[in-house]
Coordinates of C-alpha atoms in Angstrom, one line a residue:
M137 CA -53.5 -8.7 -1.4
K138 CA -52.1 -12.2 -1.8
I139 CA -54.5 -14.9 -3.0
H140 CA -54.1 -18.6 -3.3
Y141 CA -56.4 -19.7 -6.2
L142 CA -57.1 -23.3 -5.3
V143 CA -58.7 -25.5 -8.0
T144 CA -59.5 -29.2 -7.9
S145 CA -57.6 -29.9 -11.2
L146 CA -56.4 -28.5 -14.4
E147 CA -58.8 -30.6 -16.4
N148 CA -60.5 -29.6 -19.6
G149 CA -63.5 -27.5 -18.6
G150 CA -65.0 -24.0 -18.4
A151 CA -64.1 -23.3 -14.8
E152 CA -60.5 -24.3 -15.4
F153 CA -60.2 -22.6 -18.8
A154 CA -61.4 -19.3 -17.3
I155 CA -58.6 -19.2 -14.8
P156 CA -56.2 -17.0 -16.9
S157 CA -59.0 -14.3 -17.4
I158 CA -59.8 -14.4 -13.7
V159 CA -56.2 -14.1 -12.6
Q160 CA -55.4 -11.4 -15.0
S161 CA -58.4 -9.4 -13.9
L162 CA -57.5 -9.8 -10.2
Q163 CA -53.9 -8.7 -11.1
R164 CA -55.3 -5.6 -12.7
H165 CA -56.8 -4.8 -9.3
G166 CA -53.4 -5.1 -7.6
C167 CA -53.7 -8.7 -6.4
E168 CA -50.9 -11.2 -6.3
V169 CA -52.3 -14.6 -7.3
K170 CA -50.8 -18.1 -7.0
V171 CA -52.7 -21.0 -8.8
I172 CA -52.6 -24.3 -7.0
A173 CA -54.3 -27.5 -8.3
C174 CA -54.9 -30.5 -6.1
E175 CA -54.5 -33.0 -9.0
P176 CA -53.7 -32.9 -12.7
R177 CA -56.3 -35.0 -14.5
D178 CA -55.9 -34.3 -18.2
M179 CA -54.0 -31.0 -17.7
K180 CA -55.7 -29.4 -20.7
A181 CA -56.0 -26.1 -18.9
A182 CA -52.2 -25.9 -18.3
P183 CA -51.3 -24.6 -21.7
K184 CA -53.7 -21.7 -21.3
L185 CA -52.0 -20.8 -18.0
E186 CA -48.6 -21.1 -19.6
A187 CA -49.6 -19.0 -22.6
A188 CA -50.8 -16.3 -20.2
K189 CA -47.5 -16.6 -18.2
I190 CA -49.4 -17.5 -15.0
P191 CA -47.3 -19.8 -12.8
Y192 CA -49.1 -22.8 -11.3
E193 CA -48.4 -25.7 -9.0
V194 CA -50.0 -29.2 -9.0
M195 CA -49.8 -30.8 -5.5
F196 CA -50.1 -34.5 -6.6
D197 CA -49.6 -36.4 -9.8
S198 CA -52.7 -38.5 -9.3
R199 CA -56.0 -38.4 -7.5
Q200 CA -55.8 -38.5 -3.6
N201 CA -58.4 -38.2 -0.9
V202 CA -59.5 -35.0 0.7
F203 CA -57.5 -35.5 3.9
T204 CA -54.2 -36.0 1.9
Y205 CA -55.0 -32.8 -0.1
T206 CA -55.8 -30.9 3.1
K207 CA -52.6 -32.0 4.9
A208 CA -50.4 -31.1 1.9
Y209 CA -52.1 -27.7 1.3
L210 CA -52.0 -26.8 5.0
K211 CA -48.2 -27.3 4.8
R212 CA -48.0 -25.0 1.8
V213 CA -50.1 -22.4 3.5
K214 CA -47.8 -22.4 6.5
A215 CA -44.8 -21.9 4.2
D216 CA -46.4 -19.3 2.0
R217 CA -49.4 -17.7 3.9
P218 CA -51.9 -16.0 1.7
D219 CA -54.3 -13.3 2.8
V220 CA -57.2 -15.2 1.1
I221 CA -57.9 -18.7 -0.1
W222 CA -60.0 -18.6 -3.3
T223 CA -61.5 -22.0 -4.2
S224 CA -62.9 -23.3 -7.5
L225 CA -64.9 -26.5 -7.9
S226 CA -66.3 -28.8 -5.1
G227 CA -63.2 -30.8 -4.2
A228 CA -60.9 -27.8 -3.9
T229 CA -63.6 -25.8 -2.0
M230 CA -63.7 -28.5 0.7
V231 CA -59.9 -28.5 1.0
G232 CA -59.7 -24.7 1.1
Q233 CA -62.5 -24.4 3.6
L234 CA -60.8 -26.9 6.0
V235 CA -57.4 -25.2 5.7
G236 CA -58.9 -21.8 6.0
K237 CA -60.6 -22.9 9.3
L238 CA -57.4 -24.4 10.6
A239 CA -55.1 -21.5 9.6
H240 CA -57.6 -18.7 10.3
I241 CA -57.6 -17.5 6.7
P242 CA -60.8 -16.2 5.0
V243 CA -62.1 -18.3 2.2
V244 CA -63.8 -17.1 -1.0
S245 CA -65.5 -19.9 -3.1
W246 CA -66.8 -20.1 -6.6
K247 CA -70.1 -21.8 -7.5
H248 CA -70.2 -22.8 -11.1
S249 CA -73.5 -24.6 -11.4
A250 CA -77.0 -24.9 -9.9
A251 CA -76.2 -28.3 -8.3
V252 CA -74.5 -29.0 -5.0
R253 CA -72.7 -31.9 -3.4
I254 CA -73.7 -32.8 0.1
Y255 CA -70.4 -31.8 1.7
T256 CA -70.5 -28.4 -0.1
Q257 CA -73.9 -27.8 1.5
I258 CA -72.7 -28.9 4.9
F259 CA -69.5 -26.8 4.9
R260 CA -71.1 -23.8 3.1
Q261 CA -70.6 -21.5 6.1
L262 CA -66.8 -22.0 6.1
S263 CA -66.6 -19.7 3.1
Q264 CA -66.9 -16.0 4.0
L265 CA -67.9 -15.1 0.5
W266 CA -69.5 -17.0 -2.4
I267 CA -69.1 -16.0 -6.0
A268 CA -71.7 -17.0 -8.5
D269 CA -70.6 -17.4 -12.2
S270 CA -74.1 -16.6 -13.4
A271 CA -77.5 -15.1 -12.4
V272 CA -79.0 -18.6 -12.1
V273 CA -76.2 -19.8 -9.8
E274 CA -76.6 -16.6 -7.7
Q275 CA -80.2 -17.5 -7.2
F276 CA -79.3 -21.1 -6.4
L277 CA -76.8 -20.1 -3.7
H278 CA -79.4 -18.0 -1.9
Q279 CA -82.6 -20.1 -2.3
T280 CA -81.2 -23.7 -2.3
M281 CA -78.0 -23.4 -0.4
R282 CA -79.5 -20.8 2.0
I283 CA -76.6 -18.5 1.9
P284 CA -77.5 -14.9 2.9
K285 CA -77.5 -12.4 0.0
K286 CA -74.9 -10.3 1.7
D287 CA -72.4 -13.2 1.4
I288 CA -72.9 -13.6 -2.4
L289 CA -71.5 -11.7 -5.3
S290 CA -71.8 -12.4 -9.0
W291 CA -69.0 -12.5 -11.6
P292 CA -70.0 -14.0 -15.0
L293 CA -67.0 -16.0 -16.1
Y294 CA -66.9 -14.7 -19.6
Y295 CA -66.1 -11.5 -21.6
C296 CA -66.6 -11.1 -25.3
D297 CA -63.7 -11.0 -27.7
T298 CA -65.1 -9.6 -30.9
Q299 CA -61.8 -9.3 -32.9
H300 CA -63.1 -11.5 -35.6
T301 CA -66.0 -10.6 -37.9
K302 CA -67.8 -13.6 -39.4
T303 CA -68.2 -13.4 -43.2
N304 CA -69.0 -16.9 -44.2
F305 CA -72.6 -17.1 -43.2
W306 CA -74.6 -20.0 -44.4
D307 CA -76.3 -19.2 -47.8
G308 CA -79.0 -21.9 -47.6
K309 CA -77.3 -23.9 -50.4
R310 CA -74.1 -25.4 -49.1
T311 CA -74.0 -28.0 -46.3
L312 CA -75.2 -26.6 -43.0
R313 CA -72.5 -27.1 -40.4
I314 CA -73.9 -27.7 -36.9
G315 CA -71.7 -28.2 -33.9
S316 CA -71.2 -28.4 -30.1
M317 CA -68.3 -28.4 -27.8
G318 CA -67.9 -30.0 -24.3
R319 CA -67.0 -33.0 -22.2
L320 CA -68.7 -36.2 -23.3
R321 CA -70.6 -36.6 -20.0
E322 CA -74.2 -36.9 -19.0
Q323 CA -74.5 -33.2 -18.3
K324 CA -74.0 -32.2 -22.0
N325 CA -76.9 -34.5 -23.1
Y326 CA -75.4 -35.5 -26.4
V327 CA -77.4 -38.7 -26.5
V328 CA -80.5 -36.5 -26.9
L329 CA -78.8 -34.5 -29.7
I330 CA -78.1 -37.7 -31.6
E331 CA -81.7 -38.7 -31.2
A332 CA -82.8 -35.3 -32.4
I333 CA -80.9 -35.7 -35.6
D334 CA -82.5 -39.1 -36.2
T335 CA -85.9 -37.4 -35.6
L336 CA -85.1 -34.6 -38.0
L337 CA -84.2 -37.0 -40.8
K338 CA -87.4 -39.0 -40.2
N339 CA -89.5 -35.9 -40.2
R340 CA -87.7 -34.3 -43.1
P341 CA -86.2 -36.9 -45.5
D342 CA -85.6 -34.0 -47.9
L343 CA -82.8 -32.8 -45.6
Q344 CA -80.7 -35.9 -46.2
N345 CA -77.1 -35.0 -47.0
R346 CA -77.7 -31.3 -46.3
F347 CA -76.0 -31.0 -43.0
T348 CA -73.3 -32.3 -40.6
V349 CA -73.0 -32.3 -36.8
S350 CA -69.5 -32.0 -35.2
I351 CA -69.0 -32.6 -31.5
A352 CA -65.6 -31.5 -30.1
G353 CA -64.7 -33.1 -26.8
R354 CA -63.7 -36.2 -24.9
G355 CA -65.1 -38.0 -22.0
P356 CA -66.5 -41.2 -20.4
L357 CA -69.5 -41.4 -22.8
E358 CA -67.5 -41.5 -26.0
E359 CA -68.1 -45.2 -26.6
L360 CA -71.8 -44.9 -25.8
L361 CA -72.2 -42.0 -28.2
K362 CA -70.4 -43.9 -31.0
Q363 CA -72.8 -46.8 -30.4
K364 CA -75.8 -44.5 -30.6
I365 CA -74.5 -43.0 -33.8
D366 CA -74.1 -46.5 -35.3
Y367 CA -77.5 -47.6 -34.0
Y368 CA -79.3 -44.7 -35.8
K369 CA -77.0 -45.1 -38.9
L370 CA -75.8 -41.5 -38.6
Q371 CA -72.2 -42.1 -39.4
N372 CA -72.4 -39.7 -42.4
Y373 CA -74.0 -36.9 -40.3
I374 CA -72.5 -36.9 -36.8
Y375 CA -68.8 -36.7 -36.1
L376 CA -67.0 -37.0 -32.8
L377 CA -63.9 -35.0 -33.2
G378 CA -62.1 -35.6 -29.9
Y379 CA -60.6 -32.8 -27.9
N380 CA -60.1 -29.6 -29.7
E381 CA -57.0 -27.5 -28.9
H382 CA -58.3 -24.4 -30.7
P383 CA -62.0 -23.9 -29.8
L384 CA -62.3 -20.5 -31.5
E385 CA -61.1 -21.9 -34.7
F386 CA -63.6 -24.8 -34.4
L387 CA -66.4 -22.3 -33.8
E388 CA -65.4 -20.4 -36.9
T389 CA -66.1 -23.5 -39.0
L390 CA -69.8 -23.7 -37.8
D391 CA -73.1 -22.1 -38.8
I392 CA -75.2 -23.1 -35.8
Y393 CA -74.3 -24.1 -32.2
I394 CA -76.3 -26.5 -30.1
Q395 CA -76.1 -26.9 -26.3
P396 CA -78.7 -29.4 -25.0
S397 CA -77.2 -29.6 -21.4
T398 CA -79.2 -30.7 -18.4
F399 CA -77.5 -28.1 -16.3
E400 CA -74.9 -25.3 -16.7
G401 CA -73.5 -22.3 -14.9
M402 CA -72.0 -19.7 -17.3
C403 CA -71.4 -22.1 -20.2
L404 CA -68.4 -20.5 -21.9
A405 CA -68.6 -22.5 -25.1
A406 CA -72.1 -21.3 -25.9
H407 CA -71.3 -17.7 -25.2
E408 CA -68.1 -18.0 -27.3
A409 CA -70.3 -19.4 -30.1
M410 CA -72.5 -16.3 -29.8
A411 CA -69.5 -14.1 -30.0
A412 CA -68.6 -15.9 -33.2
S413 CA -72.0 -14.9 -34.6
L414 CA -73.6 -18.3 -34.3
P415 CA -77.3 -18.8 -33.5
V416 CA -77.5 -21.0 -30.4
I417 CA -80.1 -23.8 -29.8
A418 CA -80.0 -24.5 -26.1
T419 CA -81.8 -25.7 -23.1
P420 CA -82.8 -22.8 -20.7
V421 CA -80.2 -23.8 -18.0
G422 CA -77.7 -21.5 -16.2
E423 CA -76.9 -18.2 -17.9
L424 CA -78.2 -19.6 -21.2
A425 CA -81.7 -19.0 -20.0
Y426 CA -80.9 -15.3 -20.2
S427 CA -78.4 -15.1 -23.1
V428 CA -80.3 -17.2 -25.7
I429 CA -83.3 -15.1 -26.5
D430 CA -85.9 -17.4 -28.2
K431 CA -86.5 -16.6 -31.8
E432 CA -84.0 -13.7 -31.7
T433 CA -80.5 -15.0 -30.9
G434 CA -81.5 -18.7 -31.3
F435 CA -83.9 -21.1 -29.8
L436 CA -84.6 -22.3 -26.2
V437 CA -85.7 -25.9 -26.3
T438 CA -87.8 -27.6 -23.6
G439 CA -90.0 -30.6 -23.1
D440 CA -89.4 -33.4 -25.6
L441 CA -85.9 -32.2 -26.5
K442 CA -85.3 -34.4 -29.5
N443 CA -88.5 -33.0 -31.1
S444 CA -87.8 -29.5 -30.0
I445 CA -84.2 -29.5 -31.4
A446 CA -85.5 -31.1 -34.7
I447 CA -88.1 -28.3 -35.0
A448 CA -85.6 -25.6 -34.3
L449 CA -83.2 -27.0 -37.0
E450 CA -86.1 -27.2 -39.5
H451 CA -86.8 -23.5 -39.0
F452 CA -83.3 -22.7 -40.1
F453 CA -83.6 -24.8 -43.2
D454 CA -87.0 -23.3 -44.0
E455 CA -85.7 -19.7 -43.3
P456 CA -81.9 -19.6 -44.1
D457 CA -81.8 -15.9 -43.6
A458 CA -82.5 -16.5 -39.9
V459 CA -79.0 -18.0 -39.5
V460 CA -77.5 -14.6 -40.4
S461 CA -80.0 -12.5 -38.5
Y462 CA -79.9 -14.6 -35.3
G463 CA -76.1 -14.9 -35.5
K464 CA -75.6 -11.1 -35.7
K465 CA -78.0 -10.5 -32.9
A466 CA -76.3 -13.1 -30.8
Q467 CA -72.9 -11.4 -31.3
K468 CA -74.4 -8.0 -30.5
F469 CA -76.0 -9.3 -27.3
V470 CA -72.7 -10.8 -25.8
S471 CA -70.6 -7.8 -26.9
E472 CA -73.0 -5.4 -25.1
N473 CA -73.6 -7.5 -22.0
Y474 CA -70.3 -9.2 -21.5
S475 CA -67.6 -6.6 -22.2
L476 CA -64.1 -6.7 -20.6
K477 CA -65.1 -3.5 -18.8
N478 CA -68.1 -5.3 -17.1
F479 CA -65.9 -8.3 -16.4
D480 CA -63.2 -6.1 -14.6
E481 CA -65.9 -4.1 -12.7
A482 CA -67.3 -7.3 -11.3
S483 CA -63.9 -8.5 -10.1
G484 CA -63.2 -5.0 -8.6
R485 CA -66.4 -5.3 -6.5
I486 CA -65.2 -8.6 -5.2
V487 CA -61.7 -7.4 -4.4
Q488 CA -63.2 -4.5 -2.4
R489 CA -65.5 -6.9 -0.5
I490 CA -62.6 -9.1 0.3
K491 CA -60.6 -6.1 1.6
N492 CA -63.5 -5.2 3.8
I493 CA -63.6 -8.8 5.2
L494 CA -59.8 -8.6 5.9
V495 CA -60.2 -5.3 7.8
K496 CA -63.0 -6.7 10.0
R497 CA -60.9 -9.7 10.9
Q498 CA -58.0 -7.6 12.1

């Protein structure tokens, strides 16, 4: 089965970074996959494709409109017709749906978060199968987007790599290393994290100089975050590291991971943090609502987030052994629930469903 895997861009992000794992799993099920991006953006995902020896094509070297993408992609489809168009992210999904309709090719589409653009809602029936990257997104597809359950399958975009065993757990004495990783955009809610650190220091002045917070990532809110850090005089506590080329190495330097997002789908970074034996403090959004077990693998924070995050951090300072116990439980949870075997079984079910769709269309 020949698949065109059409993605909006090769930008830094979880959906893009998961492409090598997705393609390799599909290949293990006998699929031929060609990756096509509409536009480049920062191209941070390209090295991962190259490292996995997965060829890819970028249609344009700058952002264009949907009609330009559709015309260009339709031309490619006529020259290299796939059995299936598989789309990822909203822009590519619209393009793939239009071309699929024009070329009479079935479309399979990812949904990566519990949020939807108007045009995605309008054209939802142009995809013959929707793939949810988490349980929350699966529920969203059915209840909010009103897609029949028979047209939805779930494939969590993560499997646990437990090659490394953490040995340098926090001992309660050295500086506690707190961190997060993601695009500096509203979704990640890093302004609230900064406010939470200010609240923590006001509530517990005894914790001065006992911790640092490192945020790895770039994005449009970088200047605003710098201003907030300066405003609260937290320059000696919170560090914006910029884009990190080696996320697993970054996670290995941390003791606690924080994800205060307003919405998520799978959230690869937080699950990779759990695989690195880090307790996770997170909002109950996306798959995090299921993976972060409150007071067992970390803390789920709700309500007044700056106070909730501050209280969670206080707990670890007051009970340092919890960093070790929660971290080990977090690693155990992801290794049992997100194995490579489970990952491949999910893709296998999708491949079989697509084959059934193709048979019915003959």
